[in-house]
Short mmCIF file of C-alpha atoms and ligand atoms in Angstrom, two decimals:
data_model
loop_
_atom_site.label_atom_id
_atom_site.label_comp_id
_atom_site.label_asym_id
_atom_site.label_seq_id
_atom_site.Cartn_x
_atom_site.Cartn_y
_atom_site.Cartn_z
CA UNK H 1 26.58 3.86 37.62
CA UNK H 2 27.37 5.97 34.64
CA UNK H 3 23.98 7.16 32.65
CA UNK H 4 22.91 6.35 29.82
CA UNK H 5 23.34 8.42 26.68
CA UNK H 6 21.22 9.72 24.34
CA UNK H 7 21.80 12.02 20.76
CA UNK H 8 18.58 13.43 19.57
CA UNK H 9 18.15 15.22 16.26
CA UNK H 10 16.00 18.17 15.60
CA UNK H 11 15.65 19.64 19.32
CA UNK H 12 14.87 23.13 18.34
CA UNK H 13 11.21 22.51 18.68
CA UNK H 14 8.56 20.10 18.91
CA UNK H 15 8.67 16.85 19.63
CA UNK H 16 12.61 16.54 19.67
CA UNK H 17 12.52 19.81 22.38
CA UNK H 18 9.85 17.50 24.55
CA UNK H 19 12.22 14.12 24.15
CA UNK H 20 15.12 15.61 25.31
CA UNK H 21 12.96 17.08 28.45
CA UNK H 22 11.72 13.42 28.88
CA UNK H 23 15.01 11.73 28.54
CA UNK H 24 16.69 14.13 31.12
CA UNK H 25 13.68 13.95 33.89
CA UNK H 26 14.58 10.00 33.40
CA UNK H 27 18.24 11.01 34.12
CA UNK H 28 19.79 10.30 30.85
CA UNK H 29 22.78 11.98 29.44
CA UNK H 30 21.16 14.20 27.05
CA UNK H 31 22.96 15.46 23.88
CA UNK H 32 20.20 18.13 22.37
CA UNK H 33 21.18 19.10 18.60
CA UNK H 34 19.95 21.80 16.36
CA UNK H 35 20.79 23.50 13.00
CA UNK H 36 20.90 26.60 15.14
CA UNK H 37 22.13 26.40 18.50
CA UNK H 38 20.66 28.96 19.87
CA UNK H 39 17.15 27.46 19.70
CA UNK H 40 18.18 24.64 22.23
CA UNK H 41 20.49 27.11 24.92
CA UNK H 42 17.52 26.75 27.10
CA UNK H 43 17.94 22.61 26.88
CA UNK H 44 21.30 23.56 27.89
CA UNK H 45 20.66 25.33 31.10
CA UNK H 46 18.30 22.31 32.08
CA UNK H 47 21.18 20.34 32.15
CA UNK H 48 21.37 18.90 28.33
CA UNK H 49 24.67 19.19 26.43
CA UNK H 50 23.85 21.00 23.11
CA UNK H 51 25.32 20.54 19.97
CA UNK H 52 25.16 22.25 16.45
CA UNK H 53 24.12 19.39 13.87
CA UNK H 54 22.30 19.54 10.51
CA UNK H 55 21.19 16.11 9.38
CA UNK H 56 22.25 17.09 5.80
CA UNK H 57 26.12 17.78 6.40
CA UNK H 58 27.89 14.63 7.17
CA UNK H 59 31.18 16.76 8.81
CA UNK H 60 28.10 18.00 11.53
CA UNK H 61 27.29 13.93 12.10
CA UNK H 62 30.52 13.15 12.32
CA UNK H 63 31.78 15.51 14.57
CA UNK H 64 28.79 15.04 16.71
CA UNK H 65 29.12 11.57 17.31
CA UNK H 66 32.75 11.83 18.01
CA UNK H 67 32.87 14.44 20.24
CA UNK H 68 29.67 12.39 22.10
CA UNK H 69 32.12 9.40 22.37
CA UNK H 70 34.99 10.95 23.50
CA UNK H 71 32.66 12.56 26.34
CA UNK H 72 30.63 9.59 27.50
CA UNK H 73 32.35 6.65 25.66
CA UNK H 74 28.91 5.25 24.80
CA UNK H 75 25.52 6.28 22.57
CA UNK H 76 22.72 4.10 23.96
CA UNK H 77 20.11 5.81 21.81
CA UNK H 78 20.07 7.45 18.67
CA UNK H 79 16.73 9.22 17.63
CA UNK H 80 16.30 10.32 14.31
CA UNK H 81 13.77 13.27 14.97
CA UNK H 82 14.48 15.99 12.80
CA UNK H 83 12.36 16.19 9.71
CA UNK H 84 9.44 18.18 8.45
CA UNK H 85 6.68 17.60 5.09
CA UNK H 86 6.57 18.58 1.87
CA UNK H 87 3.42 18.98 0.28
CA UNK H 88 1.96 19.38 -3.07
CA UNK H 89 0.52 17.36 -5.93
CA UNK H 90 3.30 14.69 -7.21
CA UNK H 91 3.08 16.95 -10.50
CA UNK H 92 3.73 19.89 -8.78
CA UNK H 93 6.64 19.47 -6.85
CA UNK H 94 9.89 20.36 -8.28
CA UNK H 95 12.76 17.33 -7.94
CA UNK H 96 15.01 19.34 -5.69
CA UNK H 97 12.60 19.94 -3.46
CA UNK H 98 11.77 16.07 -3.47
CA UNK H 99 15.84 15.65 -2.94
CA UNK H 100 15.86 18.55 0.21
CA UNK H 101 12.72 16.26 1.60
CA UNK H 102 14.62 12.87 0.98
CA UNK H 103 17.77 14.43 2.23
CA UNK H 104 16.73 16.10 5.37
CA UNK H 105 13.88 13.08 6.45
CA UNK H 106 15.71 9.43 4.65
CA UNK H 107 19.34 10.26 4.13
CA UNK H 108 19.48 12.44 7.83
CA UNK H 109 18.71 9.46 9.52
CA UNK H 110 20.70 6.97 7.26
CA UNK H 111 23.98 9.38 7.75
CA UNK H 112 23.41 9.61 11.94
CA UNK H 113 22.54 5.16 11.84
CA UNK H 114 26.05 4.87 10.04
CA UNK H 115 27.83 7.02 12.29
CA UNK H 116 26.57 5.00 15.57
CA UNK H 117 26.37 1.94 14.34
CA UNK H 118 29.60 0.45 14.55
CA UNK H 119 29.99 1.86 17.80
CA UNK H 120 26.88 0.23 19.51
CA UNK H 121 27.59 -3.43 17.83
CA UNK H 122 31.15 -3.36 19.68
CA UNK H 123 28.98 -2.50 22.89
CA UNK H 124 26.14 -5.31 21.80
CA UNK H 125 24.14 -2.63 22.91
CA UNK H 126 21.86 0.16 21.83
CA UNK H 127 18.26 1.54 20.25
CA UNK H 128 17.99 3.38 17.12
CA UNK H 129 14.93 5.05 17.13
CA UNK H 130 13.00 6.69 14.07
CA UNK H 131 10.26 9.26 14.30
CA UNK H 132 8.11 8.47 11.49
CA UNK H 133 4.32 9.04 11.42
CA UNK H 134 0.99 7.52 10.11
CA UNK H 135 2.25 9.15 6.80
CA UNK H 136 4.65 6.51 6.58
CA UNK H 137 2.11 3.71 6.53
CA UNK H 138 -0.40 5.76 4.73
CA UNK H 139 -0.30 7.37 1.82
CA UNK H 140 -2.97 10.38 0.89
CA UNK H 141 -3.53 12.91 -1.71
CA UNK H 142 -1.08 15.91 -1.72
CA UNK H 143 0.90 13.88 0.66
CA UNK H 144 3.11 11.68 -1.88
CA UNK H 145 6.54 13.49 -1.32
CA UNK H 146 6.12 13.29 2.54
CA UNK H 147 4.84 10.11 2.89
CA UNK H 148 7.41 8.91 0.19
CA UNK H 149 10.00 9.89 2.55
CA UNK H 150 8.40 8.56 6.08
CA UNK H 151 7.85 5.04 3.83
CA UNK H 152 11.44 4.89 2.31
CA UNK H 153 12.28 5.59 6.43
CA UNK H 154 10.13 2.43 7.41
CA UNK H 155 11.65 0.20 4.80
CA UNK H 156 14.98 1.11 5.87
CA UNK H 157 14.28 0.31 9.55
CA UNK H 158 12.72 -2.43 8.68
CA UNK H 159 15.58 -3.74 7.15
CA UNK H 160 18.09 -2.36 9.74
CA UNK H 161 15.45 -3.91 12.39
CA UNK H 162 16.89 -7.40 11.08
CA UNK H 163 20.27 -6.57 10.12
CA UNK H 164 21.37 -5.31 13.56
CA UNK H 165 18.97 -7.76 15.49
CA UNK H 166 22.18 -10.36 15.79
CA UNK H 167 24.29 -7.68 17.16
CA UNK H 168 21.95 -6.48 20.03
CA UNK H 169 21.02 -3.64 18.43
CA UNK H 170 17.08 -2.35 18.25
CA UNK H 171 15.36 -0.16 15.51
CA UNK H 172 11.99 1.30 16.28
CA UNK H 173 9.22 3.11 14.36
CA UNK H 174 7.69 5.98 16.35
CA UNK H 175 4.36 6.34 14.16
CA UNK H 176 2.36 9.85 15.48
CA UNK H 177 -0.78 10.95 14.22
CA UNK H 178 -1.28 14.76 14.37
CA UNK H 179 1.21 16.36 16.96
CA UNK H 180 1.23 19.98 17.94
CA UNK H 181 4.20 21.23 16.84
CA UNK H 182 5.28 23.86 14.88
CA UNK H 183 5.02 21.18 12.00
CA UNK H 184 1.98 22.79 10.39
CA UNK H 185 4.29 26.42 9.64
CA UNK H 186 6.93 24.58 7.97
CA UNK H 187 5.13 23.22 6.06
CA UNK H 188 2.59 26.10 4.86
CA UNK H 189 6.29 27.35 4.33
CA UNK H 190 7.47 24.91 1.88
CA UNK H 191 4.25 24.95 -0.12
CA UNK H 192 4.72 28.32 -1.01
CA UNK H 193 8.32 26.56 -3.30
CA UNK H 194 5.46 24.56 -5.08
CA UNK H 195 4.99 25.30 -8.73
CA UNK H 196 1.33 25.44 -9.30
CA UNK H 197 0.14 23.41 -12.37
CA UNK H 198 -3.56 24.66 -11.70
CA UNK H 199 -4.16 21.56 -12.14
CA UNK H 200 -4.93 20.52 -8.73
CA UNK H 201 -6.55 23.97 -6.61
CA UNK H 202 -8.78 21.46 -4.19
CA UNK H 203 -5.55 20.13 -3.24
CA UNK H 204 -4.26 23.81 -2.16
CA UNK H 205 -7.62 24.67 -0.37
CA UNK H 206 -7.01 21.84 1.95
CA UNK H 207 -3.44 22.25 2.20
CA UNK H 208 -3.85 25.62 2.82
CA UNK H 209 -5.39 24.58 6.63
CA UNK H 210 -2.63 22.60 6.91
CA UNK H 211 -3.86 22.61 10.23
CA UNK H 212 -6.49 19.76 9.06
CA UNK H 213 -3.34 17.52 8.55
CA UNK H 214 -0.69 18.52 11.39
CA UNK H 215 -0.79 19.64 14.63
CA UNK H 216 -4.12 21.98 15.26
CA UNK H 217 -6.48 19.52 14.01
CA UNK H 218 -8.91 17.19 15.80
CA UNK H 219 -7.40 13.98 17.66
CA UNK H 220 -3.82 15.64 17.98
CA UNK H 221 -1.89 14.59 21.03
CA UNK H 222 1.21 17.15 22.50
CA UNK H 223 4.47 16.37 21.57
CA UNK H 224 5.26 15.22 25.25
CA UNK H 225 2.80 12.16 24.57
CA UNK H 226 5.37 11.04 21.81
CA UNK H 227 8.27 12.00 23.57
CA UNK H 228 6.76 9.37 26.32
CA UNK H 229 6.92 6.55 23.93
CA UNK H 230 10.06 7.50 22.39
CA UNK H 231 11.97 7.49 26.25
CA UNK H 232 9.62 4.17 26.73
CA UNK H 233 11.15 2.19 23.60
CA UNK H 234 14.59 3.56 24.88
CA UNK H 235 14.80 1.81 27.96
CA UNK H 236 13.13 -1.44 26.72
CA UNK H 237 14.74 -4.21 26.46
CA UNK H 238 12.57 -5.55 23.96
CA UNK H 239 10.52 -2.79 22.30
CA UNK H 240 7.95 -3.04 20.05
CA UNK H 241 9.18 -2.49 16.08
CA UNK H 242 6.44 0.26 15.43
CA UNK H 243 4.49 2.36 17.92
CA UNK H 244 1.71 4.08 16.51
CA UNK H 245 0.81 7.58 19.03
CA UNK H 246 -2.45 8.26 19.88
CA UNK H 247 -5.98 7.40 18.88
CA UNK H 248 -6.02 8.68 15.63
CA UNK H 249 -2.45 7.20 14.82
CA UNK H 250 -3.81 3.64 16.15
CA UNK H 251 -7.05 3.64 13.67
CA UNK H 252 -5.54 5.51 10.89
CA UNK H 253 -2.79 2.77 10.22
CA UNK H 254 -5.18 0.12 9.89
CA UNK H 255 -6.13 2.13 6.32
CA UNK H 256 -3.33 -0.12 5.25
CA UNK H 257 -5.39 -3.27 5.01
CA UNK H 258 -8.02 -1.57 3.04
CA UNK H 259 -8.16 -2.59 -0.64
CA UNK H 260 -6.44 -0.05 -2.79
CA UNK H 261 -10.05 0.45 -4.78
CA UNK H 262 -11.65 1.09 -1.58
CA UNK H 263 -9.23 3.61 -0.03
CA UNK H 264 -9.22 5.82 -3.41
CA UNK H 265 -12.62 5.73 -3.39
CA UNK H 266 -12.78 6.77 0.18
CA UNK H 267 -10.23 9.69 -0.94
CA UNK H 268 -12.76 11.14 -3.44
CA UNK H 269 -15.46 10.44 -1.54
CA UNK H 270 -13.62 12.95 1.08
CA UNK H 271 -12.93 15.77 -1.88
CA UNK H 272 -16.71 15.92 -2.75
CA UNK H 273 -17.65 16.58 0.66
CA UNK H 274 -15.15 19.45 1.26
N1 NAP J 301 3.67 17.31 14.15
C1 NAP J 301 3.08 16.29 13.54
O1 NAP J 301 1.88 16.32 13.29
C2 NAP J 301 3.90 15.06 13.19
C3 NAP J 301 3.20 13.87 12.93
C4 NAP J 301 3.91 12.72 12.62
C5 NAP J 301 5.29 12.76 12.54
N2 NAP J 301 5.96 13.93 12.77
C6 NAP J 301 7.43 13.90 12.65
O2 NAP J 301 7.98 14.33 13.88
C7 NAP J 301 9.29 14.84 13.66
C8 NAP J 301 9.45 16.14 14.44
O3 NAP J 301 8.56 17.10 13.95
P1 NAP J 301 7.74 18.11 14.90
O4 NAP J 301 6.32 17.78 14.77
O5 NAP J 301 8.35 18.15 16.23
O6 NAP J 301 7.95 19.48 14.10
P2 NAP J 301 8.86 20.76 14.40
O7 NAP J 301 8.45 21.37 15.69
O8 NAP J 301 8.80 21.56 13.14
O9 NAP J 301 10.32 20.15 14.58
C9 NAP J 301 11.08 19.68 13.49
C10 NAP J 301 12.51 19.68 13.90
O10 NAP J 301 13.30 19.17 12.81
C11 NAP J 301 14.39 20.05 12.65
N3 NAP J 301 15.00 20.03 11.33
C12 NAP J 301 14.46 20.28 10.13
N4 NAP J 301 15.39 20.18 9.18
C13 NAP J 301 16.56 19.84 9.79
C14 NAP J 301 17.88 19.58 9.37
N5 NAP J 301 18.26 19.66 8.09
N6 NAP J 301 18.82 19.24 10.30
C15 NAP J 301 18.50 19.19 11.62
N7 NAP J 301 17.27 19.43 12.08
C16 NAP J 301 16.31 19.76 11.17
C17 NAP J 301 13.84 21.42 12.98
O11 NAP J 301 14.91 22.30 13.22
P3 NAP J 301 14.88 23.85 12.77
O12 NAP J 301 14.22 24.55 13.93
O13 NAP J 301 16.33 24.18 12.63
O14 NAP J 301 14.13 23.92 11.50
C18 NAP J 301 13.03 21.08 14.22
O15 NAP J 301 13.85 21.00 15.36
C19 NAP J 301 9.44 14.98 12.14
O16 NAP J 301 10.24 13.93 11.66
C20 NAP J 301 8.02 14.86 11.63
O17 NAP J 301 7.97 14.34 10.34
C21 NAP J 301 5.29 15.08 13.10
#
């Protein structure tokens, strides 16, 4: 029987390195993709084809998906994995980097769903499957252009979720908590683009332990755990629409049901103590 096939996004590092590990110890057809594709040659001597694809160029998506078609004649799952967080005070973030956030985490995975799409409703078959995090069920201070992005991402697969539902096609939420990844560097990278108001320096003291919000802090799991779930809701015939990773992911999304009032209180509650 011909294996399944799978094209994951942002396989460099992280959690999209430890999927396509997963997916290829389950004996999946494993197309790897990076910006750079050099960062996944070692995927490609384990046995995953590699391919060079930036979520942001649609000639990259396009050629991608082709070429996996003409290979294997079928995508089973699509993960939208690449992504990484901008932070910074709403007020303090300029609009292009707001776009570069939207672009790489909202419109990457709206480009790569339109590209397979049409494919797996010919086939009735298939799983689109979207890393987003507690971030996009949560929204905290510092956090509004991240968590902006990851809750644009769970309206759209939402939406999709229904759309697609007719034509045998699933859409699932990954939701982690803290994962350790490489996560944390990016984003102590992108920080430094911030223009400082002075306006908001508590923010900046947090952010700059970023480790307190990604992948060094208490109650993180390793990226394997998610890649776990992800190859889980792959092979499901019925998955679940949102799967929160890990403790921490599990209570934190529950903050949704807590009156607004109460949950900004909480939030300065949680700046006096630092
Ligand atoms: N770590 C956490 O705490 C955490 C928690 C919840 C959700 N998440 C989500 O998990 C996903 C994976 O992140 P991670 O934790 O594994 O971090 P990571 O190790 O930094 O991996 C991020 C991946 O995204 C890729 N990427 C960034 N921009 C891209 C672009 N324009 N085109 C293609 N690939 C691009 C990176 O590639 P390059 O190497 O080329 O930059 C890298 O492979 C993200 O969507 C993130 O939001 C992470």
């Amino acid at each position: 029987m011909q294996p399944k096939t799978v094209l994951i996004t942002g396989s460099s590092s992280g959690i999209g390195r430890a999927t396509a590990d997963a997916f290829l110890d389950e004996g999946w057809e494993v197309y790897a993709t990076a910006r750079n594709p050099a960062d996944v040659e070692t995927l490609g001597e384990r046995g995953c084809s590699i391919a060079t694809l930036d979520v942001t160029e649609d000639d990259d998506v396009e050629r991608v998906v082709d070429r996996i078609l003409d290979e294997q004649g079928r995508i089973d799952c699509l993960v939208n994995n690449a992504g990484y967080a901008q932070f910074g005070p709403i007020e303090d973030v300029p609009a292009d980097a707001v776009h570069r956030q939207f672009d790489v985490n909202v419109y990457g995975p709206h480009r790569l769903t339109r590209a397979v799409l049409p494919h797996m409703r010919r086939r009735r078959e298939g799983t689109i499957v979207n890393v987003s995090s507690v971030a996009g069920r949560l929204a905290f201070p510092g956090g509004g252009v991240y968590c902006g992005s990851k809750f644009a991402l769970e309206a759209m697969t939402d939406a999709l979720r229904a759309e697609v539902d007719e034509y045998g096609v699933d859409a699932v939420l990954i939701e982690p908590g803290p994962v350790e990844t490489a996560f944390t560097d990016r984003a102590a990278d992108e920080l430094e683009g911030v223009e400082r108001s002075g306006a908001y320096e508590s923010f900046y003291e947090v952010f700059e332990d970023t480790q307190a919000i990604g992948g060094g802090g208490p109650g993180a799991v390793p990226p394997e755990r998610v890649a776990e779930d992800i190859v889980d809701a792959a092979s499901s015939t019925k998955p679940a629409s949102r799967v929160p990773v890990g403790t921490l992911a599990r209570v934190s999304v529950l903050g949704r049901f807590v009156p607004d009032a109460a949950r900004d209180r909480l939030f300065s509650l949680l700046d006096r103590l630092r």
